[in-house]
GROMACS .gro file of C-alpha atoms in nm:
model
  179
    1UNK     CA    1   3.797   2.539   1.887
    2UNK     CA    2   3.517   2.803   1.958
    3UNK     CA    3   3.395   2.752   1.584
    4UNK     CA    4   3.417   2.384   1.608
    5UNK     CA    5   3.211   2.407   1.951
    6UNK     CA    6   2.907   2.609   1.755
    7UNK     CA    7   2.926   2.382   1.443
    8UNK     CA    8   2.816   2.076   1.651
    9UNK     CA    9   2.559   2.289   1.850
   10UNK     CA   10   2.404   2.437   1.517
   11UNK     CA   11   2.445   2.112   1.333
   12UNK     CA   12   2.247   1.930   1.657
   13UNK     CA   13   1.978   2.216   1.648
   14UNK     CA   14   1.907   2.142   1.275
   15UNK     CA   15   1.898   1.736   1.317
   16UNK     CA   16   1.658   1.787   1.605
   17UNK     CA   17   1.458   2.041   1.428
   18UNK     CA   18   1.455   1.811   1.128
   19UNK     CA   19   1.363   1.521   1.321
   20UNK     CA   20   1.095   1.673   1.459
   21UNK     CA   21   0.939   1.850   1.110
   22UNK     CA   22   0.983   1.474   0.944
   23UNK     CA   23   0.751   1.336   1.283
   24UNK     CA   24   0.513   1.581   1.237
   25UNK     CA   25   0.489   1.543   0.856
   26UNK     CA   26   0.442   1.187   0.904
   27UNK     CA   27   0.166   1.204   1.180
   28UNK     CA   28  -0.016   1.463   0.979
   29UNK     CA   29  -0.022   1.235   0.657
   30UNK     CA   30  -0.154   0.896   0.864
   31UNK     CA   31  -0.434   1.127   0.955
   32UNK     CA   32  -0.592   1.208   0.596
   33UNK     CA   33  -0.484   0.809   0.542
   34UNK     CA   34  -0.412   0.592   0.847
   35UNK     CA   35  -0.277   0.247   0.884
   36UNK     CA   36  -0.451  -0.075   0.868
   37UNK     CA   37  -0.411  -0.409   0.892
   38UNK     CA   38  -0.617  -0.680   0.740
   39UNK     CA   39  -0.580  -1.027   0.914
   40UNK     CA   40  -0.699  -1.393   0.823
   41UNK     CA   41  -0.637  -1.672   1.050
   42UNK     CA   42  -0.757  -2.016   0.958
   43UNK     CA   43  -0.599  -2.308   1.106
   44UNK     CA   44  -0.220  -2.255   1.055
   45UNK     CA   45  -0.251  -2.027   0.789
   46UNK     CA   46  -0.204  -1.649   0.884
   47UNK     CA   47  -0.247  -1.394   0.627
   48UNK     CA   48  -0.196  -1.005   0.726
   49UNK     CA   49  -0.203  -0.683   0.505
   50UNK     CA   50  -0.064  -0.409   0.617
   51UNK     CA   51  -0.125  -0.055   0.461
   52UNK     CA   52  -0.284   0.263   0.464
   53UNK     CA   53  -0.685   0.377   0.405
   54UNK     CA   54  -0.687   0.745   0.177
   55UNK     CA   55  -1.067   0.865   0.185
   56UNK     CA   56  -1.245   0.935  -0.198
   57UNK     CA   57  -1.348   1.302  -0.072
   58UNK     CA   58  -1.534   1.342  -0.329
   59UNK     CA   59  -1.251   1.296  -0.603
   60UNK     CA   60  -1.310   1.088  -0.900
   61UNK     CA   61  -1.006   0.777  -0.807
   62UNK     CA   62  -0.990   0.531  -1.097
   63UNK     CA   63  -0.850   0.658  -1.407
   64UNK     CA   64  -0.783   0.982  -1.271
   65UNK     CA   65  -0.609   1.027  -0.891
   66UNK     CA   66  -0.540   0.633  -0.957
   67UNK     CA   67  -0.454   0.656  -1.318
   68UNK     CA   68  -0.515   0.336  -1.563
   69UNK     CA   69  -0.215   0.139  -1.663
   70UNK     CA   70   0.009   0.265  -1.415
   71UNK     CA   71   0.204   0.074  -1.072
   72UNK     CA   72   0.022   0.181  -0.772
   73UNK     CA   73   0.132   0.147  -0.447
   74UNK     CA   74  -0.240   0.027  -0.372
   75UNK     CA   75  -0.280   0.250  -0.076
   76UNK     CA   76  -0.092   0.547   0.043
   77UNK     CA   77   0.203   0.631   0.253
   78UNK     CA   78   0.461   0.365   0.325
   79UNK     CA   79   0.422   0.078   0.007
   80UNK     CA   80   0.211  -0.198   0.131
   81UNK     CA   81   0.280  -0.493   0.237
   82UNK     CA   82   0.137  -0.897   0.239
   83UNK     CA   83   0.221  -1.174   0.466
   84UNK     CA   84   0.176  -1.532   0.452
   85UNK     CA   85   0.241  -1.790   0.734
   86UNK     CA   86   0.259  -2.049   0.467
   87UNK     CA   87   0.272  -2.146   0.100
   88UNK     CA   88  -0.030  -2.022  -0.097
   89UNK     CA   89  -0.139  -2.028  -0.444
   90UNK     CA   90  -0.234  -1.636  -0.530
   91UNK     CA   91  -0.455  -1.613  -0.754
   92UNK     CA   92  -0.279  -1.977  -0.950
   93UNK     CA   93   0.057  -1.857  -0.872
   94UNK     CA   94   0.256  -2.033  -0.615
   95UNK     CA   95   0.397  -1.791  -0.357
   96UNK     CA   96   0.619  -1.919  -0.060
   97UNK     CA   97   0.541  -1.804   0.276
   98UNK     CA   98   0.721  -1.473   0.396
   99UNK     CA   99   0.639  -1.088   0.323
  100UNK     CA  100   0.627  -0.923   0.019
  101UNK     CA  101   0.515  -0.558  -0.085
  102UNK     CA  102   0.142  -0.527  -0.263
  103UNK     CA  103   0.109  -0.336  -0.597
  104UNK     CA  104  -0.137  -0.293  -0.820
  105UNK     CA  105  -0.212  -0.161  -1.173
  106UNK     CA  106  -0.568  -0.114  -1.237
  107UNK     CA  107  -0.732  -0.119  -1.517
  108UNK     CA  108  -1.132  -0.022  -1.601
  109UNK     CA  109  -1.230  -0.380  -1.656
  110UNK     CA  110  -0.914  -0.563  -1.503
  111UNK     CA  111  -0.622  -0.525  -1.202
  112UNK     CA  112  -0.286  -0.641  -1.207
  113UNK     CA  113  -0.196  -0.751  -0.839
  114UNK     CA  114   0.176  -0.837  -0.771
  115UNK     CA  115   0.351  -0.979  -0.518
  116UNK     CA  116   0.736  -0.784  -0.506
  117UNK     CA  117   0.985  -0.938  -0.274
  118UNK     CA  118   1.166  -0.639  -0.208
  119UNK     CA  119   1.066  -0.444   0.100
  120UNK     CA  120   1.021  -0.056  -0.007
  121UNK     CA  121   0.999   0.200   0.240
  122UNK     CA  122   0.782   0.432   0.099
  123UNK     CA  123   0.559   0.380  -0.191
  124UNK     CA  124   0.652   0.636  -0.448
  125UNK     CA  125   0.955   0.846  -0.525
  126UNK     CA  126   0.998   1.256  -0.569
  127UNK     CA  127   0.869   1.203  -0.899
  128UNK     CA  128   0.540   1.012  -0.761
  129UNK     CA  129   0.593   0.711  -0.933
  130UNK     CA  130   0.549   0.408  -0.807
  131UNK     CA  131   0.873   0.249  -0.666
  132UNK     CA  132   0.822  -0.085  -0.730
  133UNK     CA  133   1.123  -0.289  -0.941
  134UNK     CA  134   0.914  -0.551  -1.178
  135UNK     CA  135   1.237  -0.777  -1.157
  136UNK     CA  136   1.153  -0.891  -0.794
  137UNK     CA  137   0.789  -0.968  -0.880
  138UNK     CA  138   0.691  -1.323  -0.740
  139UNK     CA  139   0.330  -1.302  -0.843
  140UNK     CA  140   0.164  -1.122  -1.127
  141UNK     CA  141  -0.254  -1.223  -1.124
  142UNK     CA  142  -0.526  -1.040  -1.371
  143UNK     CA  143  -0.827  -1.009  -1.209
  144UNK     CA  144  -1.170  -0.869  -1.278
  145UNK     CA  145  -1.336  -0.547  -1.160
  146UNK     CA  146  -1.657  -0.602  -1.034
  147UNK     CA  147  -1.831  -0.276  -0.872
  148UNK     CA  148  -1.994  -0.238  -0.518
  149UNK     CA  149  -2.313  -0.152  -0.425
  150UNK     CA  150  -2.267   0.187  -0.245
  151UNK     CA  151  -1.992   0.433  -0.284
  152UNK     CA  152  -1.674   0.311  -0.062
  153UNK     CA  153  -1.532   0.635   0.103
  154UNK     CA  154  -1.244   0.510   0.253
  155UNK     CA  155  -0.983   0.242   0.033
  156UNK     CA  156  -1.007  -0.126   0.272
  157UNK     CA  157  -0.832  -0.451   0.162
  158UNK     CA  158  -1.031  -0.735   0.368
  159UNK     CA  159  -1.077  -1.099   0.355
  160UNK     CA  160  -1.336  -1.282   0.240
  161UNK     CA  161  -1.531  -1.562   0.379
  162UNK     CA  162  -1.371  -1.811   0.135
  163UNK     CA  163  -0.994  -1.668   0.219
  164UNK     CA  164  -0.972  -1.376  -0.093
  165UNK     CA  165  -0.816  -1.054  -0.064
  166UNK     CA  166  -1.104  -0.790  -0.140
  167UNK     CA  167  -1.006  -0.450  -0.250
  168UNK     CA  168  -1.299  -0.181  -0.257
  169UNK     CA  169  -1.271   0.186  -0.272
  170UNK     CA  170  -1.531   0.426  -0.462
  171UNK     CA  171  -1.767   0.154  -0.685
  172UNK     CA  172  -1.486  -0.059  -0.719
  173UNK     CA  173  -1.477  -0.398  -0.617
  174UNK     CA  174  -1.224  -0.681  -0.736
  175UNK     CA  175  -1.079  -0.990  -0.537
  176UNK     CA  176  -0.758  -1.237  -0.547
  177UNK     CA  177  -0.862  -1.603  -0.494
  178UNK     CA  178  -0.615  -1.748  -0.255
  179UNK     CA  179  -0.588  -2.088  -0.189
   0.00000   0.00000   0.00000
C-alpha cells in the first residue's frame, strides 16, 4: 500500500512538472512568434485569420527557412486557421462558410493557398513537416508573387481594401481575391 501511496505522489509530481515545462515552452515560443488575428467585417460577411507572426531576423525565408515546393503551415506555432461567416468564392473556388486551416506552398514566382477542413493542432510534426492531409483540401488557388517595397520583418496576413487576403513577409508580397 506504501508503494502504491508514492507511485501516485511521484506520478502527480511528474504530470505537474510536465505541465508546467509544456506552459513554459509554449509561452517562450509565442514570444519569438506571437498570435494574431486578421479581421474583415463588411456587412454580414466576417472573415478572421488566426495565426502566428515569426520575425525575418535577418535570415534569408523563401527558398531557404520557407523552402520552395513544400506545405507550409504559413506561419508558425499552432497551424493556422481561416474563417468565413458566409459563402465566398476564394480565389474562383467556392468555399462554404465555417473554419478551415491555411496552408501554403510557395513558390519563387507563384503560391499555392489551400483551404483544409481538418482542424490541426499544431502545424508540423517531429519530423517538421507540414501536417496538412491534401485529401481534406476545399480550396487549392495559384497566385502570383508580387514583392513589397521595403523589407517586411515580421510575417502579417491582412485584408485589403477590396476584401483580399495579403500575405507579406521579407520582399514578398502575394494576395487571394475573395469575393
Amino acid at each position: 500500500m506504501k508503494v502504491i501511496k508514492w507511485a501516485v505522489i511521484i506520478l502527480a509530481i511528474l504530470g505537474i512538472g510536465g505541465y508546467a515545462w509544456f506552459n513554459y515552452m509554449v509561452s517562450e515560443t509565442k514570444k519569438a512568434s506571437p498570435e494574431a488575428k486578421a479581421k474583415l467585417k463588411e456587412r454580414d460577411l466576417e472573415l478572421a485569420v488566426s495565426y502566428c507572426r515569426p520575425y525575418k531576423k535577418e535570415r534569408k525565408i523563401f527558398g531557404e527557412l520557407v523552402p520552395y515546393g513544400e506545405v507550409w503551415r504559413t506561419g508558425a506555432n499552432e497551424a493556422t486557421t481561416f474563417s468565413t461567416s458566409k459563402d465566398i468564392s476564394f480565389g474562383g473556388e467556392a468555399v462554404a462558410a465555417g473554419e478551415y486551416s491555411l496552408w501554403t506552398i510557395p513558390e519563387e514566382t507563384e503560391w499555392t493557398v489551400i483551404l483544409n477542413s481538418k482542424a490541426y493542432p499544431w502545424g508540423v510534426g517531429w519530423d517538421g513537416k507540414a501536417t496538412r492531409e491534401a485529401e481534406f483540401d476545399v480550396a487549392n488557388v495559384k497566385v502570383p508573387v508580387g514583392n513589397t517595397a521595403q523589407t517586411v520583418e515580421q510575417f502579417s496576413i491582412s485584408f485589403s481594401e477590396s476584401g483580399n487576403m495579403v500575405f507579406e513577409w521579407d520582399n514578398v508580397r502575394t494576395e487571394v481575391r475573395i469575393d
